[in-house]
XYZ file of C-alpha atoms in Angstrom:
322
model
C 140.181 159.335 102.749
C 142.455 162.267 103.618
C 141.607 165.697 102.239
C 143.934 166.838 99.461
C 144.600 170.353 98.117
C 146.275 171.135 94.797
C 147.350 174.380 93.118
C 146.871 174.827 89.359
C 148.840 177.758 87.969
C 147.161 180.065 85.469
C 148.464 182.873 83.255
C 147.520 184.323 79.904
C 147.916 182.038 76.886
C 147.374 178.871 78.956
C 146.403 175.667 77.127
C 142.690 175.270 77.871
C 142.458 171.467 78.022
C 145.571 171.202 80.170
C 144.044 173.528 82.771
C 140.351 172.621 82.805
C 140.675 168.860 82.488
C 142.900 168.494 85.604
C 140.870 171.091 87.521
C 137.531 169.356 86.962
C 138.952 165.844 87.271
C 140.502 166.665 90.647
C 137.264 168.203 91.904
C 135.364 165.095 90.762
C 137.628 163.065 93.051
C 137.021 165.346 96.029
C 140.349 167.158 95.768
C 140.281 170.882 96.572
C 141.831 172.363 93.425
C 142.562 176.096 93.311
C 143.390 178.266 90.314
C 146.349 180.424 91.318
C 147.676 183.367 89.317
C 149.803 186.496 89.652
C 146.729 188.549 90.553
C 143.715 187.674 92.732
C 140.345 187.742 90.955
C 142.206 188.471 87.715
C 140.820 186.834 84.569
C 143.304 185.158 82.237
C 142.614 184.158 78.644
C 143.667 180.835 77.176
C 145.240 180.355 73.773
C 141.755 180.085 72.249
C 140.288 182.931 74.295
C 138.585 180.888 77.042
C 138.676 182.801 80.366
C 139.849 181.515 83.735
C 139.721 183.561 86.936
C 142.394 183.145 89.610
C 140.985 182.193 93.026
C 144.230 182.918 94.876
C 147.279 185.058 94.235
C 150.580 183.203 93.989
C 152.240 185.201 96.756
C 149.581 184.059 99.256
C 150.180 180.324 98.713
C 152.124 178.456 101.397
C 153.622 175.120 100.265
C 152.747 173.501 103.594
C 149.046 174.106 102.944
C 148.939 172.181 99.650
C 149.743 168.655 98.482
C 150.802 169.492 94.955
C 150.976 171.879 92.044
C 150.089 171.432 88.361
C 151.474 173.617 85.579
C 149.427 173.549 82.346
C 151.153 174.251 79.057
C 150.475 176.710 76.286
C 152.651 179.837 76.389
C 151.680 180.624 79.989
C 154.751 178.805 81.410
C 157.011 181.281 79.591
C 155.398 184.094 81.617
C 155.257 182.128 84.863
C 158.912 181.096 84.789
C 159.949 184.766 84.957
C 158.315 185.260 88.372
C 160.503 184.415 91.406
C 157.371 183.905 93.512
C 156.351 181.085 91.135
C 159.742 179.382 90.842
C 160.278 179.598 94.611
C 156.864 178.033 95.234
C 157.557 175.168 92.816
C 161.032 174.580 94.278
C 159.787 174.532 97.870
C 156.945 172.146 97.064
C 159.389 169.858 95.264
C 161.781 169.902 98.229
C 158.905 168.976 100.550
C 158.056 165.947 98.405
C 154.786 167.399 97.154
C 153.333 166.547 93.747
C 154.854 168.518 90.867
C 152.892 168.080 87.637
C 153.644 169.742 84.292
C 152.292 169.335 80.773
C 153.736 170.179 77.320
C 155.632 173.478 77.927
C 155.047 173.306 81.692
C 158.575 171.909 82.316
C 159.908 175.382 81.444
C 158.869 176.388 84.966
C 160.610 173.324 86.444
C 163.791 174.273 84.595
C 163.693 177.818 85.976
C 163.039 176.410 89.453
C 166.184 174.256 88.989
C 164.517 170.948 89.870
C 165.016 168.887 86.692
C 168.669 168.053 87.287
C 169.027 164.266 87.269
C 165.324 163.801 86.486
C 163.570 162.137 83.570
C 161.106 164.605 82.061
C 158.469 164.434 79.316
C 157.091 167.398 77.387
C 156.948 168.868 73.929
C 159.813 167.727 71.706
C 160.812 171.379 71.322
C 161.829 171.328 75.020
C 164.380 168.539 74.520
C 167.444 170.802 74.484
C 166.138 172.971 77.328
C 165.606 169.949 79.583
C 168.890 168.251 78.702
C 170.871 171.481 79.090
C 169.330 171.957 82.551
C 170.746 168.581 83.613
C 167.595 166.528 83.093
C 166.910 163.713 80.650
C 164.237 164.446 78.065
C 162.030 161.397 77.463
C 159.810 161.252 74.393
C 157.015 159.363 76.148
C 153.343 160.121 76.891
C 153.840 160.428 80.654
C 156.909 160.116 82.876
C 156.949 159.737 86.652
C 160.272 160.406 88.403
C 159.899 160.705 92.138
C 157.383 163.418 92.879
C 157.621 164.948 89.381
C 154.950 163.856 86.864
C 155.255 165.242 83.338
C 153.298 164.672 80.133
C 153.827 165.330 76.441
C 150.562 167.190 75.853
C 146.755 167.257 76.018
C 146.323 163.856 74.345
C 148.000 162.323 77.396
C 145.677 163.941 79.962
C 143.816 160.718 80.951
C 147.089 158.917 81.680
C 148.584 162.004 83.320
C 145.638 162.359 85.689
C 145.705 158.665 86.531
C 149.289 159.123 87.737
C 148.445 162.362 89.555
C 145.557 160.766 91.450
C 147.608 157.671 92.239
C 150.276 159.924 93.744
C 147.793 161.933 95.795
C 145.997 158.862 97.156
C 149.278 156.912 97.463
C 147.752 153.990 95.553
C 151.116 153.395 93.900
C 154.586 153.243 95.420
C 156.873 156.224 95.142
C 160.470 156.177 94.010
C 163.165 156.531 96.664
C 160.856 155.133 99.341
C 160.654 151.569 100.755
C 158.958 149.156 98.397
C 155.470 147.816 99.191
C 155.126 144.339 100.627
C 152.728 141.437 100.314
C 152.474 137.650 100.252
C 153.640 135.458 97.378
C 153.763 131.705 96.711
C 156.901 130.103 95.299
C 157.087 127.116 92.970
C 157.106 124.670 95.882
C 153.946 126.111 97.428
C 155.685 128.033 100.219
C 154.143 131.358 101.265
C 156.585 134.187 101.895
C 156.612 137.973 101.807
C 158.292 139.996 99.091
C 160.384 141.715 101.764
C 161.672 138.349 103.016
C 162.488 137.333 99.485
C 164.433 140.465 98.530
C 166.090 141.262 101.851
C 169.659 142.491 101.449
C 169.882 142.079 97.662
C 169.504 144.534 94.797
C 166.639 143.138 92.754
C 164.899 143.295 89.412
C 161.218 142.379 89.673
C 159.284 141.651 86.498
C 155.483 141.678 86.515
C 153.761 139.934 83.596
C 150.199 139.060 82.674
C 149.991 135.577 81.179
C 153.029 133.416 80.601
C 151.446 131.444 77.781
C 150.274 134.497 75.850
C 152.172 135.304 72.634
C 153.963 138.115 74.459
C 154.825 135.861 77.380
C 156.263 133.040 75.305
C 158.240 135.576 73.258
C 159.741 137.728 75.986
C 160.015 135.587 79.120
C 162.799 133.379 77.680
C 164.684 136.518 76.645
C 164.893 137.552 80.288
C 167.209 134.626 81.015
C 170.049 136.847 79.843
C 169.017 139.615 82.230
C 168.679 137.124 85.070
C 172.237 135.991 84.430
C 173.513 139.588 84.486
C 171.742 140.282 87.756
C 172.952 137.065 89.380
C 176.576 137.787 88.433
C 176.263 141.107 90.278
C 174.971 139.391 93.409
C 171.396 140.456 92.798
C 168.037 138.752 92.413
C 165.793 138.536 89.347
C 162.232 137.289 89.853
C 159.008 137.170 87.882
C 155.569 137.757 89.416
C 152.120 137.125 87.973
C 148.671 136.377 89.346
C 148.665 132.937 87.726
C 148.790 129.759 89.815
C 151.964 127.933 90.841
C 150.937 125.061 88.559
C 150.935 127.412 85.573
C 154.324 128.708 86.681
C 155.711 125.200 86.992
C 154.609 124.432 83.440
C 156.077 127.734 82.238
C 159.417 126.904 83.819
C 159.420 123.497 82.163
C 158.363 124.536 78.670
C 160.220 127.854 78.364
C 163.365 126.769 80.280
C 163.353 129.896 82.418
C 166.501 130.571 84.439
C 164.778 132.736 87.060
C 162.141 131.933 89.701
C 158.459 132.763 89.298
C 156.197 133.734 92.181
C 152.428 133.552 92.240
C 150.448 136.502 93.565
C 147.094 134.762 93.841
C 146.265 137.019 96.803
C 146.747 140.057 94.496
C 148.516 141.850 97.353
C 151.843 142.634 95.683
C 150.372 143.421 92.279
C 147.865 145.839 93.829
C 150.503 147.409 96.076
C 152.663 148.233 93.057
C 149.656 149.597 91.168
C 149.964 147.164 88.255
C 146.804 145.080 88.624
C 144.908 145.249 85.344
C 141.141 145.346 84.921
C 141.167 141.691 83.825
C 142.590 140.576 87.177
C 146.000 139.880 85.618
C 149.160 141.816 86.321
C 150.262 144.414 83.786
C 153.733 144.107 82.296
C 156.062 146.240 84.409
C 159.625 146.271 85.665
C 160.806 147.383 89.100
C 164.327 147.950 90.435
C 164.856 147.774 94.208
C 168.169 148.385 95.963
C 169.744 146.282 98.715
C 168.088 148.448 101.371
C 164.605 147.783 100.019
C 164.225 151.220 98.423
C 162.359 151.536 95.129
C 164.667 153.011 92.488
C 162.798 152.459 89.205
C 159.253 151.438 88.282
C 157.753 151.569 84.818
C 155.115 149.720 82.831
C 156.379 147.951 79.717
C 153.185 146.997 77.864
C 155.194 145.661 74.928
C 157.165 143.334 77.196
C 160.541 144.797 76.209
C 162.282 146.352 79.215
C 165.354 147.366 77.227
C 163.327 149.970 75.319
C 162.160 151.731 78.503
C 163.599 155.265 78.772
C 166.120 155.477 81.598
C 166.085 151.754 82.406
C 169.656 150.981 81.295
C 171.042 153.908 83.283
C 169.167 152.933 86.448
C 170.147 149.290 85.995
C 173.834 150.148 85.713
C 173.718 152.470 88.713
C 172.128 149.727 90.828
C 174.070 146.690 89.685
C 177.314 148.373 88.564
């Protein structure tokens, strides 16, 4: 496994959990995480008085030497955003496709670095106007991933935030604006084909679901007939994927009168490649939008089964299918 290095910014009035949880979690996973502040060997106090000593000074950090940067919240981001050396570092790392992580008030630094324009961003509700006025889209969600920017509402979301951070660093999930992962699927007739073969040349909506005959499956799958019709009218492709057998899919098609094809991922290749394989061995509910060139444009879990309620989905759908 490749060695990874991540910067965690520190300043006075930092939020303790949002600094120490990522720092220790990254080190547990073998990532070299460095506390970086305005002054080397300077000790900074958190909002509750807990000290943290900078291991490097911000001006000595080269973006090419690190794989990402995390900005904890608290009131520290209000100090950090005033420093050109900080905003330049964040901007350069963003432009190089490195991980940019921010929690609660951390997006203040992203705003000052001018990298939220056109991006979906989570954070404290009090940042809504700041994010929207900077050209971003504030999303009131626990965690939001948009390209190489991962943002979270606050400390309660740290487990989910770090799961996304580690997935990005180890590339265990696909990234937006890059070619979609591939893998083998089985259609309703028993033919084996790759996802790339299936989607080639067509904008596509791919729906992952767990069990078709679960209460959620029988409720929501028939509702997607309307979406399938919209996609087909635009010359696109709408497909459903689960880890269930083709015989289960055939029965689903018959009983629920589904107007879109289902593909079986019994090999677990596609589900794993998209990072939506659950602990039970079933796919998690998720929706993916892929353009005609095979580039991933949108990917979000929808645990409730309702894709229409996903922040940013309608806008991405319209931009892809017109």
